[in-house]
Amino acid sequence: MDSIRIVVADDHEMFRECLVERLNQEPDLQVQAHVGDAAETAMLVRDINPDVVLLDIDMPGSPFVAAGEIARRSPSTKVIFLSDRHADRHIARCIDVGARGFILKSHDVRSLVTAIRDVAAGQWHFVPEVLCRMVVQGDTLSLKESPQTRLSQLTPREVEVLRLLAEGQSVKQAARSLGVSYKTVDNQASSLMRKLDIHSRAELVRYAIREELAVV
């Protein structure tokens, strides 16, 4: 059985080298090269035509552009994005450029190894935190909602309330920050929870952090 040939692309050298060493311990995986720039990755893939590219979503060199270039010029090469965040807008871009997988860096290496094998076999592999927000129809993936669908329903004031709550302020503190009454902020919090189809303040905070509306 031929090994699955891999390129690892991540700008954090220590992470990249540790990942390469770990993947090469698997009998059916072979890292052909590792690089720290997305544009360089796209050029390299044209030359060596690996089976799978692991591409850091935040690395220099426009990783989404690189993924699109790989899909056009090396259609047999499958891209798995690596990231420490999973906002809807990032997932939408991954889908748009033809990525076959998405793995959070907080997951263990076994999850990544499984993803590599799945994608090399022609399957999709998105982590559960992302897959629950997606629709799979045959060979087509999409988000259940456009990244802007839910947020676009909120007023600017509701977005501000959401940000303050996600940053740890209580309703009373948020009211003071905004110069309005407690009841006003409480009503706005209830309204934005209804619009976002969120059922607890804790879930609301997690949503705001995931979509990078808050600095925590």
Short mmCIF file of C-alpha atoms in Angstrom, two decimals:
data_model
loop_
_atom_site.label_atom_id
_atom_site.label_comp_id
_atom_site.label_asym_id
_atom_site.label_seq_id
_atom_site.Cartn_x
_atom_site.Cartn_y
_atom_site.Cartn_z
CA MET A 1 0.00 0.00 0.00
CA ASP A 2 1.40 3.39 -1.00
CA SER A 3 1.92 5.99 1.71
CA ILE A 4 -0.23 9.11 1.84
CA ARG A 5 2.10 11.92 0.77
CA ILE A 6 1.71 15.11 2.81
CA VAL A 7 2.89 18.72 2.83
CA VAL A 8 2.69 20.54 6.17
CA ALA A 9 2.31 24.32 5.89
CA ASP A 10 2.45 26.34 9.11
CA ASP A 11 4.45 29.43 10.02
CA HIS A 12 5.19 28.27 13.59
CA GLU A 13 8.40 26.33 13.09
CA MET A 14 8.36 24.38 16.36
CA PHE A 15 4.75 23.28 15.86
CA ARG A 16 5.47 22.36 12.25
CA GLU A 17 8.54 20.29 13.01
CA CYS A 18 6.86 18.46 15.90
CA LEU A 19 3.88 17.69 13.68
CA VAL A 20 6.13 16.40 10.89
CA GLU A 21 7.96 14.12 13.30
CA ARG A 22 4.70 12.77 14.72
CA LEU A 23 3.04 12.16 11.33
CA ASN A 24 6.09 10.33 10.01
CA GLN A 25 5.66 7.80 12.82
CA GLU A 26 2.51 6.54 11.10
CA PRO A 27 3.32 3.66 8.73
CA ASP A 28 0.99 4.90 5.99
CA LEU A 29 1.90 8.61 6.15
CA GLN A 30 4.90 10.34 4.60
CA VAL A 31 5.61 14.07 4.95
CA GLN A 32 7.27 15.12 1.70
CA ALA A 33 7.96 18.71 2.72
CA HIS A 34 7.10 21.40 5.24
CA VAL A 35 6.99 25.14 4.65
CA GLY A 36 6.11 28.34 6.51
CA ASP A 37 4.41 30.39 3.80
CA ALA A 38 1.13 29.74 1.97
CA ALA A 39 2.23 31.15 -1.39
CA GLU A 40 5.35 28.98 -1.27
CA THR A 41 3.09 26.01 -0.49
CA ALA A 42 1.05 26.53 -3.66
CA MET A 43 4.21 26.60 -5.80
CA LEU A 44 5.62 23.53 -4.06
CA VAL A 45 2.44 21.53 -4.57
CA ARG A 46 2.64 22.08 -8.34
CA ASP A 47 6.09 20.48 -8.32
CA ILE A 48 5.58 17.47 -6.05
CA ASN A 49 1.80 16.86 -6.25
CA PRO A 50 1.17 15.50 -2.72
CA ASP A 51 -2.01 13.71 -1.71
CA VAL A 52 -2.84 16.03 1.19
CA VAL A 53 -1.80 19.53 2.26
CA LEU A 54 -2.21 20.63 5.88
CA LEU A 55 -2.61 24.40 5.64
CA ASP A 56 -2.60 26.80 8.58
CA ILE A 57 -5.49 29.23 8.18
CA ASP A 58 -3.53 32.18 9.66
CA MET A 59 -0.12 31.79 8.05
CA PRO A 60 1.56 34.44 5.84
CA GLY A 61 1.05 34.29 2.09
CA SER A 62 -2.78 34.28 1.83
CA PRO A 63 -3.73 30.68 2.69
CA PHE A 64 -7.21 30.91 1.13
CA VAL A 65 -5.70 32.12 -2.15
CA ALA A 66 -3.14 29.33 -1.95
CA ALA A 67 -5.86 26.72 -1.36
CA GLY A 68 -7.79 27.95 -4.38
CA GLU A 69 -4.62 27.80 -6.47
CA ILE A 70 -3.96 24.23 -5.31
CA ALA A 71 -7.53 23.21 -6.19
CA ARG A 72 -7.16 24.64 -9.71
CA ARG A 73 -3.66 23.44 -10.57
CA SER A 74 -3.46 20.20 -8.56
CA PRO A 75 -7.03 18.89 -8.27
CA SER A 76 -5.86 15.52 -6.95
CA THR A 77 -4.31 17.24 -3.92
CA LYS A 78 -6.72 17.68 -1.01
CA VAL A 79 -6.46 20.55 1.47
CA ILE A 80 -7.14 20.30 5.20
CA PHE A 81 -7.14 23.60 7.06
CA LEU A 82 -5.64 23.82 10.55
CA SER A 83 -6.85 26.55 12.87
CA ASP A 84 -7.37 27.56 16.48
CA ARG A 85 -10.67 29.31 15.62
CA HIS A 86 -13.80 28.39 13.73
CA ALA A 87 -15.96 31.44 13.04
CA ASP A 88 -18.64 30.93 10.39
CA ARG A 89 -16.94 33.31 7.97
CA HIS A 90 -13.71 31.30 8.09
CA ILE A 91 -15.55 28.04 7.49
CA ALA A 92 -17.42 29.59 4.56
CA ARG A 93 -14.13 30.59 2.95
CA CYS A 94 -12.69 27.11 3.49
CA ILE A 95 -15.67 25.64 1.65
CA ASP A 96 -15.43 28.24 -1.13
CA VAL A 97 -11.81 27.36 -1.92
CA GLY A 98 -12.51 23.63 -2.00
CA ALA A 99 -11.02 22.43 1.29
CA ARG A 100 -11.87 18.84 2.16
CA GLY A 101 -11.27 19.12 5.89
CA PHE A 102 -10.95 21.42 8.87
CA ILE A 103 -9.20 20.52 12.13
CA LEU A 104 -8.80 22.60 15.28
CA LYS A 105 -5.29 22.76 16.66
CA SER A 106 -6.70 22.09 20.12
CA HIS A 107 -7.60 18.55 19.01
CA ASP A 108 -5.15 15.67 19.44
CA VAL A 109 -2.92 14.34 16.69
CA ARG A 110 -4.98 11.16 16.38
CA SER A 111 -7.88 13.30 15.15
CA LEU A 112 -5.63 14.84 12.53
CA VAL A 113 -4.31 11.45 11.41
CA THR A 114 -7.89 10.22 10.99
CA ALA A 115 -8.73 13.36 9.00
CA ILE A 116 -5.76 12.83 6.69
CA ARG A 117 -6.77 9.24 5.99
CA ASP A 118 -10.42 10.19 5.43
CA VAL A 119 -9.60 13.02 3.05
CA ALA A 120 -7.03 10.97 1.14
CA ALA A 121 -9.77 8.35 0.65
CA GLY A 122 -12.05 10.96 -0.91
CA GLN A 123 -14.16 11.78 2.13
CA TRP A 124 -14.85 15.03 3.98
CA HIS A 125 -13.51 15.53 7.50
CA PHE A 126 -14.64 18.54 9.51
CA VAL A 127 -14.48 18.61 13.31
CA PRO A 128 -17.83 18.19 15.13
CA GLU A 129 -17.79 21.82 16.27
CA VAL A 130 -17.96 22.81 12.60
CA LEU A 131 -19.88 19.90 11.10
CA CYS A 132 -22.92 20.62 13.27
CA ARG A 133 -23.27 23.95 11.42
CA MET A 134 -23.00 22.42 7.95
CA VAL A 135 -25.20 20.70 5.39
CA VAL A 136 -23.71 17.83 3.37
CA GLN A 137 -25.46 16.98 0.10
CA GLY A 138 -23.53 14.39 -1.87
CA ASP A 139 -20.23 16.04 -2.78
CA THR A 140 -21.42 19.51 -1.82
CA LEU A 141 -20.91 21.27 1.50
CA SER A 142 -22.52 24.45 2.75
CA LEU A 143 -23.21 26.23 6.01
CA LYS A 144 -26.76 25.94 7.31
CA GLU A 145 -26.83 29.73 7.33
CA SER A 146 -24.73 32.38 5.62
CA PRO A 147 -22.11 33.75 8.03
CA GLN A 148 -23.90 37.09 7.95
CA THR A 149 -27.48 35.81 8.15
CA ARG A 150 -27.85 35.76 11.91
CA LEU A 151 -25.61 38.71 12.67
CA SER A 152 -27.35 40.88 10.08
CA GLN A 153 -30.56 40.59 12.10
CA LEU A 154 -29.00 42.45 15.02
CA THR A 155 -29.12 46.20 15.48
CA PRO A 156 -25.82 48.02 16.14
CA ARG A 157 -26.84 48.43 19.78
CA GLU A 158 -27.59 44.71 20.12
CA VAL A 159 -24.15 43.90 18.70
CA GLU A 160 -22.61 46.23 21.28
CA VAL A 161 -24.58 44.58 24.09
CA LEU A 162 -23.45 41.19 22.81
CA ARG A 163 -19.82 42.31 22.81
CA LEU A 164 -19.99 43.69 26.35
CA LEU A 165 -21.67 40.58 27.75
CA ALA A 166 -19.14 38.35 26.00
CA GLU A 167 -16.30 40.35 27.52
CA GLY A 168 -17.64 39.47 30.96
CA GLN A 169 -19.81 42.43 31.87
CA SER A 170 -23.06 41.83 33.68
CA VAL A 171 -26.29 43.34 32.38
CA LYS A 172 -25.96 46.02 35.06
CA GLN A 173 -22.37 46.82 34.05
CA ALA A 174 -23.28 46.86 30.35
CA ALA A 175 -26.13 49.26 31.08
CA ARG A 176 -23.70 51.53 32.89
CA SER A 177 -21.18 51.34 30.03
CA LEU A 178 -23.86 52.25 27.49
CA GLY A 179 -25.53 54.88 29.66
CA VAL A 180 -28.94 53.21 29.53
CA SER A 181 -31.22 51.46 31.99
CA TYR A 182 -30.84 47.89 33.22
CA LYS A 183 -34.22 47.02 31.70
CA THR A 184 -33.16 48.32 28.28
CA VAL A 185 -30.05 46.12 28.17
CA ASP A 186 -31.94 43.13 29.58
CA ASN A 187 -34.56 43.48 26.84
CA GLN A 188 -31.86 43.82 24.17
CA ALA A 189 -30.08 40.72 25.47
CA SER A 190 -33.34 38.75 25.29
CA SER A 191 -33.99 40.09 21.79
CA LEU A 192 -30.60 39.13 20.39
CA MET A 193 -30.84 35.66 21.98
CA ARG A 194 -34.15 35.17 20.20
CA LYS A 195 -32.76 36.40 16.87
CA LEU A 196 -29.69 34.18 17.16
CA ASP A 197 -31.72 31.18 18.35
CA ILE A 198 -29.58 30.98 21.48
CA HIS A 199 -31.11 29.83 24.74
CA SER A 200 -28.71 30.80 27.51
CA ARG A 201 -26.34 33.64 28.36
CA ALA A 202 -23.43 31.17 28.46
CA GLU A 203 -24.21 30.02 24.91
CA LEU A 204 -24.50 33.66 23.88
CA VAL A 205 -21.01 34.38 25.19
CA ARG A 206 -19.57 31.34 23.40
CA TYR A 207 -21.17 32.47 20.13
CA ALA A 208 -19.72 35.98 20.42
CA ILE A 209 -16.24 34.65 21.15
CA ARG A 210 -16.41 32.13 18.30
CA GLU A 211 -17.44 34.84 15.85
CA GLU A 212 -14.69 37.11 17.22
CA LEU A 213 -17.07 39.84 18.34
CA ALA A 214 -15.37 40.05 21.71
CA VAL A 215 -11.85 40.31 23.05
CA VAL A 216 -11.39 37.97 26.01
#
